[in-house]
XYZ file of C-alpha atoms in Angstrom:
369
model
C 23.037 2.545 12.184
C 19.438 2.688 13.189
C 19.289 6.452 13.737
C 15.990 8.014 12.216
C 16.535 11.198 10.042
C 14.309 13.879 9.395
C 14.338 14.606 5.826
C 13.301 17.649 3.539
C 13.708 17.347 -0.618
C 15.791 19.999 -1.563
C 16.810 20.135 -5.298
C 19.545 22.279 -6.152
C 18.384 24.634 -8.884
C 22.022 23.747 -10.609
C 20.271 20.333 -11.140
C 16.749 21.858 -12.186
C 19.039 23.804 -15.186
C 20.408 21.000 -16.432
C 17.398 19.519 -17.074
C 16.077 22.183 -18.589
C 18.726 22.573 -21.235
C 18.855 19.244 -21.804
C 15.333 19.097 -22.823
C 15.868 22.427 -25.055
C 18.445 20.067 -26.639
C 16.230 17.061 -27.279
C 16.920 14.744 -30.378
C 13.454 13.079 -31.492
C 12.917 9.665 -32.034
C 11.619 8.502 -36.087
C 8.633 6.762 -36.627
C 6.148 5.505 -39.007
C 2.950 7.584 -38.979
C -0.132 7.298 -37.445
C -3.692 7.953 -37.986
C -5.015 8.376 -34.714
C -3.347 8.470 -30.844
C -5.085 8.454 -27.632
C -4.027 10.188 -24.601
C -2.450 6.788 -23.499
C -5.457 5.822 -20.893
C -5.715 1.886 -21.420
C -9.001 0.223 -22.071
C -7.333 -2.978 -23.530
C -4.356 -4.220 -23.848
C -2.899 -1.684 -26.363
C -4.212 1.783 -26.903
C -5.243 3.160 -30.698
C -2.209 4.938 -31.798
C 0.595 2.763 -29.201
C 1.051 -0.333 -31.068
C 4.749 0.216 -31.137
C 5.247 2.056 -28.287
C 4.796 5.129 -26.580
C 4.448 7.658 -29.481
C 6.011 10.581 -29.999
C 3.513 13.147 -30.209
C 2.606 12.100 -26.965
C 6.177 12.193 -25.513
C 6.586 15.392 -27.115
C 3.883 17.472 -25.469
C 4.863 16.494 -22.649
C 8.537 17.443 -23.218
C 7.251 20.955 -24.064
C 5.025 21.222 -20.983
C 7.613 19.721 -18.667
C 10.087 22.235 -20.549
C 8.018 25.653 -20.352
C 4.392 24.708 -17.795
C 5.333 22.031 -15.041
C 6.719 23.255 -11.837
C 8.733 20.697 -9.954
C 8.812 23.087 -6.814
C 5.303 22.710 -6.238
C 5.422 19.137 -6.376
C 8.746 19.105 -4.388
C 6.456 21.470 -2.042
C 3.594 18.886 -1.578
C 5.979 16.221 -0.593
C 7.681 18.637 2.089
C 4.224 19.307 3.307
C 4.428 16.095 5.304
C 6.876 14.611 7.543
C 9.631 12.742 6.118
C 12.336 11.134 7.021
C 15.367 8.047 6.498
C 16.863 5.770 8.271
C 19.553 2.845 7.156
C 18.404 -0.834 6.972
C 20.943 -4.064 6.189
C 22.928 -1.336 4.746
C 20.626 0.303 2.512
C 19.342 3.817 2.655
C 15.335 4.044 2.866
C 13.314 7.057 2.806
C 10.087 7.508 3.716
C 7.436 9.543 4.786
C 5.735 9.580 8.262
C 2.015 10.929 9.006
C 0.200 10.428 12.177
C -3.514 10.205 12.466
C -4.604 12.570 15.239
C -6.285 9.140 16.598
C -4.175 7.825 19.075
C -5.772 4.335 18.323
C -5.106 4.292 14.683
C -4.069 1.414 13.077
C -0.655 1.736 11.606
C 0.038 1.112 7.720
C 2.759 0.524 5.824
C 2.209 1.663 1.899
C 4.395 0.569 -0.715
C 4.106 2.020 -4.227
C 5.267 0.724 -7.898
C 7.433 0.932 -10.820
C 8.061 3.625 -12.418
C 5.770 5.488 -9.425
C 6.981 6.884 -6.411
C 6.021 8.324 -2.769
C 4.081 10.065 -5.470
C 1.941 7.408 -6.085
C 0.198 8.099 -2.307
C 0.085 11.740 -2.039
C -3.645 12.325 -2.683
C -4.629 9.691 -0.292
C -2.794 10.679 2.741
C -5.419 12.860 4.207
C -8.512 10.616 3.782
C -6.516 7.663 5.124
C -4.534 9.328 8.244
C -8.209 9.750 9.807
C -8.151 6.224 10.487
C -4.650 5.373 9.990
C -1.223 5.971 11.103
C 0.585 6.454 7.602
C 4.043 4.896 6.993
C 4.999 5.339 3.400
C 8.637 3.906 2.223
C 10.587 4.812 -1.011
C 11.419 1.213 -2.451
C 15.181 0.439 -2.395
C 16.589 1.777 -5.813
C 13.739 3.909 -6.002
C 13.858 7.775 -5.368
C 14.918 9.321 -2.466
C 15.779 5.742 -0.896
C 18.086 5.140 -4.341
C 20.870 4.043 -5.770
C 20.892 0.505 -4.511
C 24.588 -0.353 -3.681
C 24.615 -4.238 -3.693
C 22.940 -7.146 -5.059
C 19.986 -9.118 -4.041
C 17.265 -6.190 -3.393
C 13.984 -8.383 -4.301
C 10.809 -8.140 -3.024
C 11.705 -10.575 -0.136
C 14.774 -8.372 1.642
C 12.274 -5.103 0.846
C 10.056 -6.970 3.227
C 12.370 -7.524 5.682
C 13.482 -4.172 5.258
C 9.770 -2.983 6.058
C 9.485 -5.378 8.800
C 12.379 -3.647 10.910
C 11.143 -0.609 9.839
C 8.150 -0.920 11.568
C 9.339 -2.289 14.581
C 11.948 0.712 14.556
C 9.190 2.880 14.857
C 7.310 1.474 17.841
C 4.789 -0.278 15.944
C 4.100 -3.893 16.875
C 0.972 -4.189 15.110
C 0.169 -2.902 11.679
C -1.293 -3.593 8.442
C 0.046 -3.511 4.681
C -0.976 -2.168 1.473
C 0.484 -2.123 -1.957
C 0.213 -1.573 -5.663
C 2.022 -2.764 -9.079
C 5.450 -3.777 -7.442
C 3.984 -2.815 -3.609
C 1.645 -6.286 -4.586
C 4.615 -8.428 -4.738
C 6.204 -6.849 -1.155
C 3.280 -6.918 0.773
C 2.354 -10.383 0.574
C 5.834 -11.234 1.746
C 5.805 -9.134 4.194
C 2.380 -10.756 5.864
C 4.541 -14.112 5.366
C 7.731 -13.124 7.090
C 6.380 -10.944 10.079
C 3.131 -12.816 10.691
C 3.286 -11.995 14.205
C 2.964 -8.405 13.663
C 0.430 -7.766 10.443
C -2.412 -7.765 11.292
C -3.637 -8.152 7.311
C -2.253 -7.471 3.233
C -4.321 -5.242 1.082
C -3.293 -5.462 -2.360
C -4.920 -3.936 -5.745
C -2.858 -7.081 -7.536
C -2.644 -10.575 -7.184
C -0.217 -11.558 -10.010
C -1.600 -15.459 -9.879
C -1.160 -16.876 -13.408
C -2.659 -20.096 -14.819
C -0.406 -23.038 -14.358
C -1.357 -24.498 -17.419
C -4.260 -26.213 -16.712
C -7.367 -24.273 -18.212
C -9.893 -27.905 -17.923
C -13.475 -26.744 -15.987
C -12.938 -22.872 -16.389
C -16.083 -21.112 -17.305
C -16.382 -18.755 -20.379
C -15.806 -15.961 -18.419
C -12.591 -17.304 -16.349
C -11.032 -18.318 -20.198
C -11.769 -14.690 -21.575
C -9.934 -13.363 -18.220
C -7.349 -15.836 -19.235
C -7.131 -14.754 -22.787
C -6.890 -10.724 -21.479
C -3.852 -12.206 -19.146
C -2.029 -13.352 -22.457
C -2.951 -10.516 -24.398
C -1.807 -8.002 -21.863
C 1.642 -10.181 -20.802
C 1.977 -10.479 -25.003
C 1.668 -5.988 -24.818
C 2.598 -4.500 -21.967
C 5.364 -6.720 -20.820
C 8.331 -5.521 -22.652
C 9.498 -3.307 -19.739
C 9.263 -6.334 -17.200
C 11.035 -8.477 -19.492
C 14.001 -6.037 -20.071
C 14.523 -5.373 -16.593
C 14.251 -8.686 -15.591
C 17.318 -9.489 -18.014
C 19.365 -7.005 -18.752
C 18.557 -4.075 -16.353
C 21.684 -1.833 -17.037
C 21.151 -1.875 -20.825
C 18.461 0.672 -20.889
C 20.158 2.746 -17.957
C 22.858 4.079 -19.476
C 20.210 5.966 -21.958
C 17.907 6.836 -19.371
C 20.248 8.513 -17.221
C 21.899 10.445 -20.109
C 17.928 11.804 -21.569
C 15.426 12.966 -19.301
C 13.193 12.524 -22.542
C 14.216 9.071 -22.785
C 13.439 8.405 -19.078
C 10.118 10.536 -19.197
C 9.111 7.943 -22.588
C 10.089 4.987 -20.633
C 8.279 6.069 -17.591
C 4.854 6.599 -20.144
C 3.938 3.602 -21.509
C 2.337 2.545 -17.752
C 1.589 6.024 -16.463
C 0.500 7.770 -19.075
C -3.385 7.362 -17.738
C -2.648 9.304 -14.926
C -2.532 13.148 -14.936
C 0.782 14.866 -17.087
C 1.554 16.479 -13.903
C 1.848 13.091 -12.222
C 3.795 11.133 -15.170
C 6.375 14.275 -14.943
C 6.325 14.444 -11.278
C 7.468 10.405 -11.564
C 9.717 10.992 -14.415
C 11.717 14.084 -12.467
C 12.235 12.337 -9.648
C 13.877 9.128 -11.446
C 16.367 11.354 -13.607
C 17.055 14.226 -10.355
C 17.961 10.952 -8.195
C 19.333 8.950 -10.949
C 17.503 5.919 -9.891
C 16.417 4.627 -13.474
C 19.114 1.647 -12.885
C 18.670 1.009 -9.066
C 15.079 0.667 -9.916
C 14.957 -1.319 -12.886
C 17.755 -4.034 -11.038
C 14.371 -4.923 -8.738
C 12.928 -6.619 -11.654
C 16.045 -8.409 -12.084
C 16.743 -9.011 -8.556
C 13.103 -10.265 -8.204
C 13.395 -12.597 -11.323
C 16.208 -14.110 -10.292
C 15.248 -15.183 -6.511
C 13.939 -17.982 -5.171
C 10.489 -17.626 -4.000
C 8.779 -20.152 -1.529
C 6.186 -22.661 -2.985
C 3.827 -22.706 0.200
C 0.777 -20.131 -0.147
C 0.707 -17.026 2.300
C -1.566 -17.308 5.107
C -1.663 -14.090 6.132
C -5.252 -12.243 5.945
C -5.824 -10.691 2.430
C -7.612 -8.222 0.646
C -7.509 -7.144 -3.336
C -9.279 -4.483 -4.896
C -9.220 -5.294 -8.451
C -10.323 -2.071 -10.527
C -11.898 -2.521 -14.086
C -9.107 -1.818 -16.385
C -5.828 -3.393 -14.773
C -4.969 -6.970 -14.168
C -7.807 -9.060 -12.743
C -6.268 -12.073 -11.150
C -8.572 -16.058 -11.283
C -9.705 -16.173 -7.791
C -9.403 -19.999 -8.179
C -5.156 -19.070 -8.951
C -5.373 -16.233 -6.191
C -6.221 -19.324 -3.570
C -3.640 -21.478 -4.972
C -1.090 -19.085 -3.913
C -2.836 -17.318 -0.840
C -4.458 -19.281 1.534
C -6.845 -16.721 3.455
C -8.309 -14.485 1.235
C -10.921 -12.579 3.215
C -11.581 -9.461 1.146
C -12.237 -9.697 -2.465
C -13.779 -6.503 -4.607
C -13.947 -5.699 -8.100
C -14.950 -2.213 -8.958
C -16.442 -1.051 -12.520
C -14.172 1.922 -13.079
C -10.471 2.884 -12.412
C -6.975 1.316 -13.571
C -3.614 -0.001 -12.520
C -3.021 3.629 -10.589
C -6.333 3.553 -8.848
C -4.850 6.234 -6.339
C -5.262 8.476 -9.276
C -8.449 7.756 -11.130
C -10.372 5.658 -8.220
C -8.855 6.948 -5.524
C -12.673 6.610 -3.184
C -12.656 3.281 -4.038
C -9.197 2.620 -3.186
C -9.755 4.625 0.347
C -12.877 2.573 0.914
C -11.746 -0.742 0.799
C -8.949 -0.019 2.679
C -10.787 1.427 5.650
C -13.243 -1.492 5.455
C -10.896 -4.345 5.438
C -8.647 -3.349 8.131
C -11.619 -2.265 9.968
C -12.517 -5.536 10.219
C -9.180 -7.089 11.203
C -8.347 -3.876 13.578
């Protein structure tokens, strides 16, 4: 039960045909035309041309790209490049990857990606971090390689657990923990139930919303409030569907990889193509789209503790992706140490900031190492 796999992705090319003739098959989507779209990259709230969506002349060069230009082998090659490996925790399946630093007094770190991201999400940062760091990076549960889910009650709170024994499976009784998008919500819990261990929580998000009262805010703390309603008003619709009704969606996503590549857009689509397809190949070659979406639900529905973490905390908050109130980030973490907010880069900042991201990193846990 706690026996420690290696682990190699190996597609059949059965699976890689399907897909392909499935997206020779595609049915499109109608819609009402528009004057101008934008390659998706978000500098508000909604981007000229997405008002109602992700739209389909976006979705469909990417279906013809994905259909006659991307190579899943060479992504599938890139992951294989490192070590990887799983192991099963309270039941579940987890994958993850595994990449020493050739220090022997590296600090260890756990990363933990977002939905609808991946392993992916870290691949370009491995190598700049693993000089300082001994890199632990986990497929959520549902996710991926570490998916289906088989059971209820996967929330951010047994992830952390999960984490928690992973580490300790591995030998390492003193680490540090980063995450992004849905990695934001683990990591703090994972400071809070292993406090002995983590040694500090870096986070690009601190989803700490106004409770209502707005009285002594500044102009500049209102505006930041008016971006939070503006965005939640937006870009929420995927949250708020998986939250409530996960398995409606799923049954179309895991009949249409075009479905599960438009569904996968509307948050990734300011990355690279190669990255929103990598993300989007994975999800419909593991089958995961339900697994992964029954976290939101699974999150929603939990009961999370009122008291503020207390373990050590750093955000990097890049310029277009949610900026969190400090004065809300205290109310619901108690020793915030680290706080940066950088001019450029968005909600994937390993993709389009991903110096930044490497740099704060290195100097917060250098600090706590």
């Amino acid at each position: 039960m706690t026996e420690i796999k290696p682990f190699r992705s190996e597609i059949p090319q059965s699976a890689l045909d399907d897909l392909a003739d499935r997206l020779a098959r595609v049915r499109w989507a109608e819609e009402l035309p528009r004057e101008e779209v934008t390659d998706g990259v978000q500098r508000g709230p909604v981007a000229p041309g997405w008002e109602y969506g992700v739209p389909g002349e976006y979705v469909q060069r990417l279906v013809r790209y994905w259909r006659d230009g991307y190579d899943w082998r060479q992504w599938e090659g890139a992951l294989n490049a490192h070590p990887q490996f799983t192991t099963e925790i309270d039941g579940q399946n987890i994958h993850f990857l595994h990449v020493r630093s050739e220090r022997p007094d590296a600090t260890p770190l756990i990363l933990t990606h977002g939905w609808p991201n991946s392993v992916f999400e870290y691949l370009d940062v491995i190598e700049p971090l693993r000089q300082d760091f001994h890199l632990v990076i986990p497929s959520l549960p549902g996710f991926g390689f570490s998916g289906p889910t088989r059971e209820r009650g996967w929330n951010r709170h047994r992830t952390a657990r999960a984490w928690a024994e992973l580490m300790r499976r591995l030998g390492y009784s003193r680490y540090g923990a980063h995450g992004n998008d849905a990695g934001s919500f683990v990591t703090p819990e994972l400071g809070r139930i292993d406090p002995e261990h983590v040694i500090g929580v870096h986070v690009t998000q601190l989803f700490s919303f106004p409770d209502g009262n707005l009285e002594g805010l500044s102009e500049k703390e209102l505006e930041y409030v008016r971006f939070l309603g503006q965005f939640n008003d937006n870009m929420s619709g995927y949250a708020k569907l998986q939250q409530t009704a996960p398995q409606n969606l799923a049954h179309a996503l895991a009949d249409s990889p075009t479905g599960q590549l438009a569904w996968s857009a509307q948050l990734l689509a300011s990355t690279s193509d190669d990255h929103v397809l990598t993300n989007a190949t994975l999800y419909w070659l593991t089958n995961t789209s339900a697994s992964s979406a029954r976290f939101y639900y699974e999150d929603h529905h939990a009961e999370h503790p009122p008291e503020p973490t207390t373990a050590p905390t750093g955000l990097a908050s890049f310029a277009h992706d949610f900026t969190p109130l400090r004065r809300f980030a205290e109310r619901d973490h108690s020793n915030i140490v680290s706080w940066n907010e950088y001019d450029r880069g968005g909600h994937w900042a390993t993709q389009d900031a991903p110096d930044l991201l490497v740099e704060d990193v290195r100097a917060f846990f250098g600090k706590l190492a």
